[in-house]
Short mmCIF file of C-alpha atoms in Angstrom, two decimals:
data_model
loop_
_atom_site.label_atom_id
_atom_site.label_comp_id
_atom_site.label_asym_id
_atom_site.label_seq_id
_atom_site.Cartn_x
_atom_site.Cartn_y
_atom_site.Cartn_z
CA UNK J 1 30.30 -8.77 27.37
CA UNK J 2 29.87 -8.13 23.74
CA UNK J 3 28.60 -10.38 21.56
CA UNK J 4 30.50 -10.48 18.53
CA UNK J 5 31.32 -13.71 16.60
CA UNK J 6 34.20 -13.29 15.41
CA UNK J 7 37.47 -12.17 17.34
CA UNK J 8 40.20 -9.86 15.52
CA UNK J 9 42.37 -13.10 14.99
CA UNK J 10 39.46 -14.37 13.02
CA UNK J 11 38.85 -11.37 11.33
CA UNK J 12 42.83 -11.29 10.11
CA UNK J 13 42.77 -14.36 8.88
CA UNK J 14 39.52 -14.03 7.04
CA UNK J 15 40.96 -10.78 5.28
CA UNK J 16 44.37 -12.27 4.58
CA UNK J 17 42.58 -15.26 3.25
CA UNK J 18 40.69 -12.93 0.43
CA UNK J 19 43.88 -10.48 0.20
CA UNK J 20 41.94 -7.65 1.87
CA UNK J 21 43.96 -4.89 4.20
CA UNK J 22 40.55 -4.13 6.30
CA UNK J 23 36.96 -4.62 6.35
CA UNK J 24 36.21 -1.48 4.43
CA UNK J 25 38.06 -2.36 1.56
CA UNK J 26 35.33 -5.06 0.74
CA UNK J 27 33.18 -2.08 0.40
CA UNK J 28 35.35 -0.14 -1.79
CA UNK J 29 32.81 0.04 -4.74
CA UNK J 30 30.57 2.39 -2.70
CA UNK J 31 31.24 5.60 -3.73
CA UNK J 32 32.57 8.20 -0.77
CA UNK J 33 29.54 10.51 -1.24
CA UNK J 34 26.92 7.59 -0.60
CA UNK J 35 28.93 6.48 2.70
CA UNK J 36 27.22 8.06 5.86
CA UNK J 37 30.02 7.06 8.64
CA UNK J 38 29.72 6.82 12.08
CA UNK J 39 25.54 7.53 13.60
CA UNK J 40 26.38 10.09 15.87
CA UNK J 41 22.85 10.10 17.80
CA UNK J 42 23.74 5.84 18.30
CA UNK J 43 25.29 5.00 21.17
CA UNK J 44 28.57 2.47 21.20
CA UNK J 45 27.38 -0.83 22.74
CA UNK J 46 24.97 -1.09 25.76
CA UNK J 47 23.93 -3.46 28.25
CA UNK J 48 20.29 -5.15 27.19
CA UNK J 49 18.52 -3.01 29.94
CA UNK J 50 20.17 0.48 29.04
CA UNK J 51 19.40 -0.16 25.38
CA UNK J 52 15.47 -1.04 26.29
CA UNK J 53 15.66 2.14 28.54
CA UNK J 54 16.98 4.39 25.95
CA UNK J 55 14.83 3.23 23.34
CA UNK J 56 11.56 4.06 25.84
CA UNK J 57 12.92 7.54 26.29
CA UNK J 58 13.19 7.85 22.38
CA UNK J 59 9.51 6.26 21.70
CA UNK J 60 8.37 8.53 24.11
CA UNK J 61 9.32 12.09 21.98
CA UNK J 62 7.11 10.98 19.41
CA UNK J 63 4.22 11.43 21.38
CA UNK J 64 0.45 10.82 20.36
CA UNK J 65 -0.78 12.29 17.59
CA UNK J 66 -4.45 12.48 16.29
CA UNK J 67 -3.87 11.01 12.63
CA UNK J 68 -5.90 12.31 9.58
CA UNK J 69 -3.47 11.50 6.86
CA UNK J 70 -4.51 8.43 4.68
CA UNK J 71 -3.07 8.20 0.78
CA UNK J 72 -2.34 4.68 0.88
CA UNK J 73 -1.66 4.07 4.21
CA UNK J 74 -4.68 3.82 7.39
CA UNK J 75 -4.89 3.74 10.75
CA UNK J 76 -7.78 0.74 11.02
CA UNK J 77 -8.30 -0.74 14.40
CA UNK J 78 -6.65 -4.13 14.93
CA UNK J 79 -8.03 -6.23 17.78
CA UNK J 80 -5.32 -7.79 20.06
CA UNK J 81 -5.82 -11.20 19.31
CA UNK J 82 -4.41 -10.81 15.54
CA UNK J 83 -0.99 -10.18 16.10
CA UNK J 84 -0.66 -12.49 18.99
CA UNK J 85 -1.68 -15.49 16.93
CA UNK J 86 0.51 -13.88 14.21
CA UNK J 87 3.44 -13.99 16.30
CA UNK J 88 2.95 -17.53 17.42
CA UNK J 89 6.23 -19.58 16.56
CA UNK J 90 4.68 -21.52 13.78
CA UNK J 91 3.84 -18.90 12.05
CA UNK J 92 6.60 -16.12 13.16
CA UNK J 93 9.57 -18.68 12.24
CA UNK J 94 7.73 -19.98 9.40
CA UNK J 95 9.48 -19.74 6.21
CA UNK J 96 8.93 -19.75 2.24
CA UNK J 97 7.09 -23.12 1.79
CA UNK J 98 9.49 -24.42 -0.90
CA UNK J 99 8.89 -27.86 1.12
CA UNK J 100 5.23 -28.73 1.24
CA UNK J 101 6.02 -32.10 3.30
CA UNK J 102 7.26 -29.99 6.27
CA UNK J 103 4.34 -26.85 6.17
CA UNK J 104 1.14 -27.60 5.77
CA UNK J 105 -0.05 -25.47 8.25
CA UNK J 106 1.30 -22.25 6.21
CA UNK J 107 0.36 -23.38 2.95
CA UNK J 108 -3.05 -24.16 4.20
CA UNK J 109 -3.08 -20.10 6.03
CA UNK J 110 -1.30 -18.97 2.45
CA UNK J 111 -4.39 -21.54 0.41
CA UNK J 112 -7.22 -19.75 2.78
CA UNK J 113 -5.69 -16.31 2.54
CA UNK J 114 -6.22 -16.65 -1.25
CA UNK J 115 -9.44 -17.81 -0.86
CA UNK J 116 -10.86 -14.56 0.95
CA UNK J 117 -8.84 -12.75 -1.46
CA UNK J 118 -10.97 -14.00 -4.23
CA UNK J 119 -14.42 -13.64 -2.21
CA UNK J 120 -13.77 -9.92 -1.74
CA UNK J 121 -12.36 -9.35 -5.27
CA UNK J 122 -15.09 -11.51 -6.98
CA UNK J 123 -12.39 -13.04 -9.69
CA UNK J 124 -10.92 -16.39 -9.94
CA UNK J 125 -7.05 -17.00 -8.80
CA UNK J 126 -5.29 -14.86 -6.11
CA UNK J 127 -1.50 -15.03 -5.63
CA UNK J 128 0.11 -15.90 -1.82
CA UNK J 129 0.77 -11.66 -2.24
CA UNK J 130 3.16 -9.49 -3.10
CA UNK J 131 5.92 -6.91 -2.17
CA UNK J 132 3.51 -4.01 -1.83
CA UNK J 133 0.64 -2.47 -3.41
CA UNK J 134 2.64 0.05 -5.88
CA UNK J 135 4.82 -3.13 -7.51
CA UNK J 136 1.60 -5.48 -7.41
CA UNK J 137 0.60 -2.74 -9.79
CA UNK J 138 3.51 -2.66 -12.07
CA UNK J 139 3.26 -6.39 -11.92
CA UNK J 140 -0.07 -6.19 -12.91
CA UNK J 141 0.97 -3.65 -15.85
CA UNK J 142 3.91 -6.16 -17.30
CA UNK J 143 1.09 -8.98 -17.31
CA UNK J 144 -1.61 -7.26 -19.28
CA UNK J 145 1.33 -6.57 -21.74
CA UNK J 146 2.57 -10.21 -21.87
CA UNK J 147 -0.98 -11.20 -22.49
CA UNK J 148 -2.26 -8.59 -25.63
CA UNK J 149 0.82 -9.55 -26.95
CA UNK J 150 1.06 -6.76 -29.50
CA UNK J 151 0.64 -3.71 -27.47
CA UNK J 152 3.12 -2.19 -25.39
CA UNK J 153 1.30 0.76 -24.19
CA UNK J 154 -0.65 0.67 -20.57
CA UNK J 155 -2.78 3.60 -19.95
CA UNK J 156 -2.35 5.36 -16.64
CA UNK J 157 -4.80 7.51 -15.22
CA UNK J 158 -3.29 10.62 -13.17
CA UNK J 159 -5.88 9.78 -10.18
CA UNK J 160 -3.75 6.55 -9.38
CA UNK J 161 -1.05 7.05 -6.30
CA UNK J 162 1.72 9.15 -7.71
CA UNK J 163 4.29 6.97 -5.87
CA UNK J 164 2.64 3.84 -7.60
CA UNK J 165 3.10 5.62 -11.21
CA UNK J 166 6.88 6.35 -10.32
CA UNK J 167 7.09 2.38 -9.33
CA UNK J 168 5.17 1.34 -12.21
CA UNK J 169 7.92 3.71 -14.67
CA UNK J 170 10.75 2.32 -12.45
CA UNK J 171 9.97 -1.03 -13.19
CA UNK J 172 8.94 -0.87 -17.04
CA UNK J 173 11.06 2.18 -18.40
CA UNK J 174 13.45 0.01 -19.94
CA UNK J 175 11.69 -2.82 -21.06
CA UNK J 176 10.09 -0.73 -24.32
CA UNK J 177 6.64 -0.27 -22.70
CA UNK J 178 5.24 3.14 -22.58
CA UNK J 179 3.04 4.31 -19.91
CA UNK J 180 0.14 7.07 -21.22
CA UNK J 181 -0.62 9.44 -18.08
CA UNK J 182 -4.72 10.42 -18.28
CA UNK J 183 -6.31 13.53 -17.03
CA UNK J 184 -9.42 13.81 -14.81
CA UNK J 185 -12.10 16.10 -14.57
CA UNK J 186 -11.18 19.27 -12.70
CA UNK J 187 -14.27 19.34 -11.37
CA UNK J 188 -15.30 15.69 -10.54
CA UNK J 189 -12.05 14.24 -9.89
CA UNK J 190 -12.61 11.41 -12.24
CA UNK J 191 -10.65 10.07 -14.94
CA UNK J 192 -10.98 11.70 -18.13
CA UNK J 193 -10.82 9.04 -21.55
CA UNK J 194 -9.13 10.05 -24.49
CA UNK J 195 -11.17 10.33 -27.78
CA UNK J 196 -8.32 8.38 -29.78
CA UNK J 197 -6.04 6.13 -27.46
CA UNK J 198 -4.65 4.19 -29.86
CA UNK J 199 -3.62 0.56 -29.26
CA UNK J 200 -3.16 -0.05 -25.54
CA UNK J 201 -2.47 -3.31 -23.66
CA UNK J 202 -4.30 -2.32 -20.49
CA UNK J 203 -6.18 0.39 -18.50
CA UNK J 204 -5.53 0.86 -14.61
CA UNK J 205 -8.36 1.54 -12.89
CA UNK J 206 -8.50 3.28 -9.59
CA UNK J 207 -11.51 2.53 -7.11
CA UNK J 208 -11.51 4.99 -4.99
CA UNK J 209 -8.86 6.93 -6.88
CA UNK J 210 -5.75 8.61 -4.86
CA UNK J 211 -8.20 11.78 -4.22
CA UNK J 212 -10.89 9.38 -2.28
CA UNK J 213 -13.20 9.72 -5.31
CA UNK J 214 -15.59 6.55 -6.75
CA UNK J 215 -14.49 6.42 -10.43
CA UNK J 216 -17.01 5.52 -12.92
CA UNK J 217 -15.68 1.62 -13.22
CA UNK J 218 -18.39 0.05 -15.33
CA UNK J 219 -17.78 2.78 -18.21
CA UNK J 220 -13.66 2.46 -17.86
CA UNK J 221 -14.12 -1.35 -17.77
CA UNK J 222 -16.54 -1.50 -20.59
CA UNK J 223 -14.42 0.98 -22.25
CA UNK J 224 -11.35 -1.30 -22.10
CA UNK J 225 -12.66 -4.81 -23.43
CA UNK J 226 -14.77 -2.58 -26.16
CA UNK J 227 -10.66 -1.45 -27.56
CA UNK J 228 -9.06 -5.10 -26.53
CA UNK J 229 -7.57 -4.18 -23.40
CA UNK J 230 -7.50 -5.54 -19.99
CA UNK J 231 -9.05 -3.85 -17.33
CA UNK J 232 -6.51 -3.78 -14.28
CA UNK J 233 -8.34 -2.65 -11.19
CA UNK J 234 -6.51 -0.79 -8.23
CA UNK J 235 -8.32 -0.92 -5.34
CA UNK J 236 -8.24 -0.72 -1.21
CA UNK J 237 -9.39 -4.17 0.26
CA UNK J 238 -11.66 -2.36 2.92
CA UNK J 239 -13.65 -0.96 0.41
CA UNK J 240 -14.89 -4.31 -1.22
CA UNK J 241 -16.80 -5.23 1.78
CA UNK J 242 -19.31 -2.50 0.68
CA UNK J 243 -18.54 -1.15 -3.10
CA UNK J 244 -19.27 -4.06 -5.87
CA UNK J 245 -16.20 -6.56 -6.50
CA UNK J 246 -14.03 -5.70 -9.64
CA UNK J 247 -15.03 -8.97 -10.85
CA UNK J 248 -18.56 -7.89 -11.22
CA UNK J 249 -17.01 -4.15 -13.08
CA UNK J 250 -18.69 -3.30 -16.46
CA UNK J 251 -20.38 -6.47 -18.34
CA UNK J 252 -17.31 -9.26 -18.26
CA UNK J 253 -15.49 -7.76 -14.99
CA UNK J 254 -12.12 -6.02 -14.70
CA UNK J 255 -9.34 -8.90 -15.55
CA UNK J 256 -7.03 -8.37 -12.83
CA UNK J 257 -6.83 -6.35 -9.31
CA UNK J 258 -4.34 -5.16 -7.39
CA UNK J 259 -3.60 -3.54 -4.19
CA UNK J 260 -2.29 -2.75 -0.86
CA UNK J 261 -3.33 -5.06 2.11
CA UNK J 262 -2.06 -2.53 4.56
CA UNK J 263 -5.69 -1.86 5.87
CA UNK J 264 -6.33 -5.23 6.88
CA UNK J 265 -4.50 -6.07 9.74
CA UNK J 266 -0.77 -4.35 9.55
CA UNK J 267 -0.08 -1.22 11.56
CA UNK J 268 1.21 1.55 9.81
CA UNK J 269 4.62 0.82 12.10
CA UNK J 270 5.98 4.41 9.83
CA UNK J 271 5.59 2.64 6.44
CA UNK J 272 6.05 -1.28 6.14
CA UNK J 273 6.65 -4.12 6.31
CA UNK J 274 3.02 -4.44 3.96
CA UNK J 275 2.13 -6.40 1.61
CA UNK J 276 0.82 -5.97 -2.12
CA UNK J 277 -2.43 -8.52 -3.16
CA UNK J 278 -3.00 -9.69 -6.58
CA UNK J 279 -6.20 -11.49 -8.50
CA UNK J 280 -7.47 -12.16 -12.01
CA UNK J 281 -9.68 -13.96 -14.18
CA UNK J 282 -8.81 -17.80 -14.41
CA UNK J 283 -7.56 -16.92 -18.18
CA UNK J 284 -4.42 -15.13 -17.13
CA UNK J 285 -3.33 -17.23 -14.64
CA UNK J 286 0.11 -18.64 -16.37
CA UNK J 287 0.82 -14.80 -16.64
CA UNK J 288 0.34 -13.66 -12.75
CA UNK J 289 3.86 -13.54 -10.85
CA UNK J 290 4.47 -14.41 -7.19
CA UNK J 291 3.74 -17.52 -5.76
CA UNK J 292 0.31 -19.76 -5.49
CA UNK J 293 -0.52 -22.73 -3.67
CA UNK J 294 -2.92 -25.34 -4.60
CA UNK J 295 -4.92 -27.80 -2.46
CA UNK J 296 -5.06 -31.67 -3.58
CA UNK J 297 -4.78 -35.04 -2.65
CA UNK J 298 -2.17 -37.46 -1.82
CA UNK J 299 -2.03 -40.97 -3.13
CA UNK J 300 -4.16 -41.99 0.00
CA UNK J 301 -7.13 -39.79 -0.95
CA UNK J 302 -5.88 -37.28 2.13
CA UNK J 303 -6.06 -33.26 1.24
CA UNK J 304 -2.95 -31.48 1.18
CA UNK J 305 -1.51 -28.31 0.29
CA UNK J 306 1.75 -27.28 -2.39
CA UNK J 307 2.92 -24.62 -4.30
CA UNK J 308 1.96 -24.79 -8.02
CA UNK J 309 2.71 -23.48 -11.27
CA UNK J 310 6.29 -23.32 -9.92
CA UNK J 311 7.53 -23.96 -13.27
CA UNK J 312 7.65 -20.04 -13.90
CA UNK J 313 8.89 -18.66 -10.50
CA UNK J 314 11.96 -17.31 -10.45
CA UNK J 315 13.46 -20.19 -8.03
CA UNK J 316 12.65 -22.76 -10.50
CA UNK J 317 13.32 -21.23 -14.28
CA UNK J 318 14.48 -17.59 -13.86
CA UNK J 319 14.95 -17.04 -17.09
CA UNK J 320 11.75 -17.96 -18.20
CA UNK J 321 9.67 -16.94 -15.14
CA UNK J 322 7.23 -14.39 -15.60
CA UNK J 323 8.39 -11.95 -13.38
CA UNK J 324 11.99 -11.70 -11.00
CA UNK J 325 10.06 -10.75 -7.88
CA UNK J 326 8.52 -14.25 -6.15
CA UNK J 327 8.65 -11.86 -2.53
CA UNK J 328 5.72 -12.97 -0.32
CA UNK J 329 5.23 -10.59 2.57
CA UNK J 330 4.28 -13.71 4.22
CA UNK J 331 3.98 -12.71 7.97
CA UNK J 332 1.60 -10.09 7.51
CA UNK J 333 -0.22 -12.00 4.95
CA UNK J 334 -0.59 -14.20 7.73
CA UNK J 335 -1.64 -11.15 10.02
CA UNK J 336 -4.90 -10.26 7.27
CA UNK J 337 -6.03 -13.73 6.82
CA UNK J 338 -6.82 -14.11 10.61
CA UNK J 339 -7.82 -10.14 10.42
CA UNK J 340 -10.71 -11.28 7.73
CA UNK J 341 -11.52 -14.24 9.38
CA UNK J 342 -11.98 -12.64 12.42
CA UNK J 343 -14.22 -9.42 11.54
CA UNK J 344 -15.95 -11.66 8.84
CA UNK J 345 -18.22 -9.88 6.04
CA UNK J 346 -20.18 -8.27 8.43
CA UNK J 347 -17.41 -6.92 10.46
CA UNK J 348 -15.58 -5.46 7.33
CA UNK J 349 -18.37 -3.95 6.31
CA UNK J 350 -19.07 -2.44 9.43
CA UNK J 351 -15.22 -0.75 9.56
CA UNK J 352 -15.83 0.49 6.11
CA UNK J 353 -19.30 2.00 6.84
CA UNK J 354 -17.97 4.07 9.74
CA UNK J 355 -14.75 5.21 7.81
CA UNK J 356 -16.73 6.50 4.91
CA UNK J 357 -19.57 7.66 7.60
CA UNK J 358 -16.52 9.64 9.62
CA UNK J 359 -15.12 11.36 6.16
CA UNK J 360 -18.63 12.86 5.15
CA UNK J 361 -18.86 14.42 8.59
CA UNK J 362 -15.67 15.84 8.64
CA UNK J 363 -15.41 17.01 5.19
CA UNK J 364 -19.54 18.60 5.69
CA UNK J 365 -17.90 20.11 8.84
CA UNK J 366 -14.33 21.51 7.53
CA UNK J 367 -16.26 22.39 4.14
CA UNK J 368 -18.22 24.92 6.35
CA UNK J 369 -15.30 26.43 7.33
CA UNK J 370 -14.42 30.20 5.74
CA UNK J 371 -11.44 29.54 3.21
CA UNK J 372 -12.28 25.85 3.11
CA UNK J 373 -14.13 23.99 0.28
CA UNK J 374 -14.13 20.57 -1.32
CA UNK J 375 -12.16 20.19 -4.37
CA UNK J 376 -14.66 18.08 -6.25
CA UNK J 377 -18.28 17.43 -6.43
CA UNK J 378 -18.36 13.47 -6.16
CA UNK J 379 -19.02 10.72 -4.04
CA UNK J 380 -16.24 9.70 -2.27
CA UNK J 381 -14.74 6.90 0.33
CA UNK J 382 -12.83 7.78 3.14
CA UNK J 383 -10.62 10.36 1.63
CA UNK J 384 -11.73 13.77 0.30
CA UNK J 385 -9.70 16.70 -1.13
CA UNK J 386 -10.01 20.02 0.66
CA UNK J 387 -8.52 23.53 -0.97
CA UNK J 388 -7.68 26.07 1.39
CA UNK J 389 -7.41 29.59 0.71
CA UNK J 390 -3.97 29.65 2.71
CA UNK J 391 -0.61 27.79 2.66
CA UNK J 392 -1.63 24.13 3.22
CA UNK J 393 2.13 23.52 4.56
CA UNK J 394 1.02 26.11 7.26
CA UNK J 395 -2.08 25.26 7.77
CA UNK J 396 -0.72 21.37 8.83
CA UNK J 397 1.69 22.99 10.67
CA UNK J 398 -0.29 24.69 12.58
CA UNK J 399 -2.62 21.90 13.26
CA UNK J 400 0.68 19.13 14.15
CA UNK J 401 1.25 21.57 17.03
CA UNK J 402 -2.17 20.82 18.53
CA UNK J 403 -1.39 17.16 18.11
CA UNK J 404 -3.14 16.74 14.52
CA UNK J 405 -1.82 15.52 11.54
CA UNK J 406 -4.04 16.96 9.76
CA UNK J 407 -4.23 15.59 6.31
CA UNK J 408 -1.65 15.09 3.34
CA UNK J 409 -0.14 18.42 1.10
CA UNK J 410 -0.93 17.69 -2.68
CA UNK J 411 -0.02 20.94 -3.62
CA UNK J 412 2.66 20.63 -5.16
CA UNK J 413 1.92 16.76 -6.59
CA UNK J 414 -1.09 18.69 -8.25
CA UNK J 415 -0.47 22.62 -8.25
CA UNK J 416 -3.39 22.56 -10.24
CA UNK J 417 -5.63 22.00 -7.27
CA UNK J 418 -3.90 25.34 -6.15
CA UNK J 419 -3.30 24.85 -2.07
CA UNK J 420 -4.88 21.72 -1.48
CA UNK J 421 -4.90 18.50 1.25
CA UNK J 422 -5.84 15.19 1.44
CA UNK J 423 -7.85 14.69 4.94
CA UNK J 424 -8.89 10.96 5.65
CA UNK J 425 -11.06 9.61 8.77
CA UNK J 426 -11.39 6.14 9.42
CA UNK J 427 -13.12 3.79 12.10
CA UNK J 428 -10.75 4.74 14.52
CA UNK J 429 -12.02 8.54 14.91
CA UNK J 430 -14.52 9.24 17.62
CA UNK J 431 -16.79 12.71 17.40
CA UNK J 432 -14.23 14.29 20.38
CA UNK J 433 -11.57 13.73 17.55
CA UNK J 434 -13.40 15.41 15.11
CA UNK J 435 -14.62 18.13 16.91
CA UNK J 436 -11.10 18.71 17.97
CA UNK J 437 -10.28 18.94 14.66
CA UNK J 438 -13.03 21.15 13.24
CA UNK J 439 -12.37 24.00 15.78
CA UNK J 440 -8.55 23.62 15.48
CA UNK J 441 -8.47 24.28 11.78
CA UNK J 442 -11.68 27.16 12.62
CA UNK J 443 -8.90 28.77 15.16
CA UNK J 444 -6.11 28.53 12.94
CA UNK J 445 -7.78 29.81 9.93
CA UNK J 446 -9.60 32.73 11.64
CA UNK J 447 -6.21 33.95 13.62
CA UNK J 448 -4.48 33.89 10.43
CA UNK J 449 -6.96 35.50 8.70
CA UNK J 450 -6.72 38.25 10.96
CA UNK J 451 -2.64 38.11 11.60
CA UNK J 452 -0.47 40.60 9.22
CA UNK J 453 1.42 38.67 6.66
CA UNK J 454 4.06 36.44 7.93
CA UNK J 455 3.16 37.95 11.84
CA UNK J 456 1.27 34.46 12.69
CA UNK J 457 3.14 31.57 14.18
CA UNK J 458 2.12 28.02 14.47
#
């Protein structure tokens, strides 16, 4: 039986009530080209059992793959018990707080959530999150304008996530600020300053930066307060349980930071849901979007938890509020507080020692490899930049049909690098995973050496 609500009488009398012909023609402002039509590879309606079979089948092409690719997304270990407290129903059918009286127990997760996000940041006031990492940083970019007040330019170094700089345009293109794209070192990887910036509102600052690298933070955060700009940090959450806080950057600390909280707790589930984390110094705290929630007392002395500052969220004065995105990712915000509170300091740092501890011996290994060298000459997390004196898109090729994804093509996001990947290793690799992958790239790269042109196939 199908389970449709509505019967064709129903439907009729709907359309007849708006003065519609069909269904379609309430979707007559799409434009033909953008309108897909029928999925051919979905089947028409299926019992519950034939739909969980066929779905099985489909899961089951994908396979298992041995995962080197990083760039903003890792495969971190989640124990078992996260997602099945996640998932409990106060928590899975919990929604947007707007009523304190009737969730206390999410604006207490959302209040401790914040808490850790502080700890491991080292600044004052973190948000209840954000959409994603990329528009936490445009968020980030539209604050430090709002607060210098008379600068409209944001500096932007070219080691930051390219899809974060095209989210970051996207979102401020057309409100008169101008983003200022800096170089790096060809030979460290680090971001290059300009001898004369000019008047700038803010400087993001990448830690590591989208090649893996450690940027020099103290000297860009010094650099910023010494020409009156805020210093916006960009980091990944795993790597404050070991690298010093952004809050304790330069002399006064970077002002705000930003990021993806992917890495603690969410599977990479092929790109989302995720959710984007954002702190800053108690100063700018009438200028961060999103939502926050507060812990007080009620008129019998007994602690309880709200949503403050409302008075500039979109749901209150929209045309005042700071920013039109109040999203809260707030199930898998939910997901990384009990992912932090379970691993603790210790156990964080003990997933980011063995990531970065995984990278160095892959990258020594691969490194050692004829027609295989790293890109730059710095320290580095768990991400490192490897040029290869073949076709990278081959190379990975080659390597996917052995079951590795093998790292992420940059070429052509940086043909400057020449052929060039982005290899990450993370907690999750054992040594038979690495060795695997350090004589599948030695066999690839040694038959193709020796293959004609174009006579080798992957």
């Amino acid at each position: 039986m199908p389970f449709i609500p509505h019967t064709e009488e129903d439907v009729s009398a709907m359309l007849g009530a708006i003065g519609a012909a069909s269904i379609e023609d309430l979707f007559d402002e799409i434009p033909p080209a953008l309108k897909t039509g029928k999925l051919k590879d979905v089947p028409d309606g299926l019992p519950e059992m034939a739909v969980a079979r066929l779905m099985q089948e489909r899961a089951s092409r994908d396979g298992f793959w041995s995962s080197f690719i990083g760039a903003g997304v890792y495969e971190h270990h989640i124990p078992a018990a996260i997602w099945q407290i996640t998932t409990r129903g106060e928590f899975y059918s919990a929604y947007t707080p707007y009523q304190a009286e009737a969730s206390q127990g999410t604006l207490q997760l959302i209040y401790e959530y914040q808490t850790m996000m502080t700890r491991l940041t080292g600044l004052d006031v973190s948000n209840a999150s954000l959409y994603d990492g990329a528009s936490a940083l445009a968020e980030a970019v539209l604050m430090a304008v709002r607060s210098h007040k008379t600068s409209r330019r944001v500096l932007i170094p070219k080691t930051v996530h390219p899809i974060y700089r095209r989210v970051v345009d996207t979102t401020v293109r057309n409100q008169g600020i101008e983003l200022v794209e800096l170089d790096y070192d060809p030979a460290t990887g680090k971001t290059l300053l300009p001898n004369d910036p000019g008047s700038f509102a803010g400087l993001a600052i990448p830690q590591p930066n989208f090649f893996g690298v450690l940027e020099d933070v103290h000297a860009l955060t010094d650099w910023a307060h010494d020409k009156g700009a805020l210093a916006i940090a960009l980091v990944n959450p795993t790597t404050l349980a070991v690298l010093e806080a952004p809050g304790q950057w330069g002399t006064k600390g970077a002002d705000i930071a930003v990021g993806e909280g992917q890495p603690l707790g969410a599977p990479m589930a092929s790109g989302g849901p995720y959710f984007g984390f954002m702190c800053c110094r108690q100063g700018f705290v009438r200028q961060m979007p999103g939502r926050i929630v507060g812990r007080t007392v009620d008129l019998d002395g007994k602690p309880g938890f709200s949503l403050t500052l409302q008075a500039r969220e979109q749901h209150i004065r929209r045309s005042k509020a700071t920013s039109n995105i109040c999203t809260n990712q707030g199930l898998v915000v939910t997901a990384a507080t009990q992912y932090m509170a379970l691993l603790g300091p210790q156990g964080l740092a003990k997933v980011a020692s063995a990531s970065h501890a995984n990278t160095v011996a892959l990258a020594g290994r691969l490194a050692a490899i004829p027609g295989v060298t790293r890109a730059f000459a710095s320290p580095f997390f768990h991400e490192v930049v490897l040029k290869l004196n073949d076709s990278a898109k081959d190379v990975l090729r080659a390597l996917r049909a052995q079951g590795i994804l093998g790292g992420l093509d940059i070429s052509g996001r940086y043909p400057e690098l020449g052929q060039a990947i982005l290899v990450c290793a993370t907690e999750t690799k054992t040594a038979a995973d690495l060795d695997h992958y350090v004589q599948q790239m030695e066999r690839i790269l040694s038959k193709r050496r020796e293959a004609p042109p174009c006579a080798y196939k992957s």
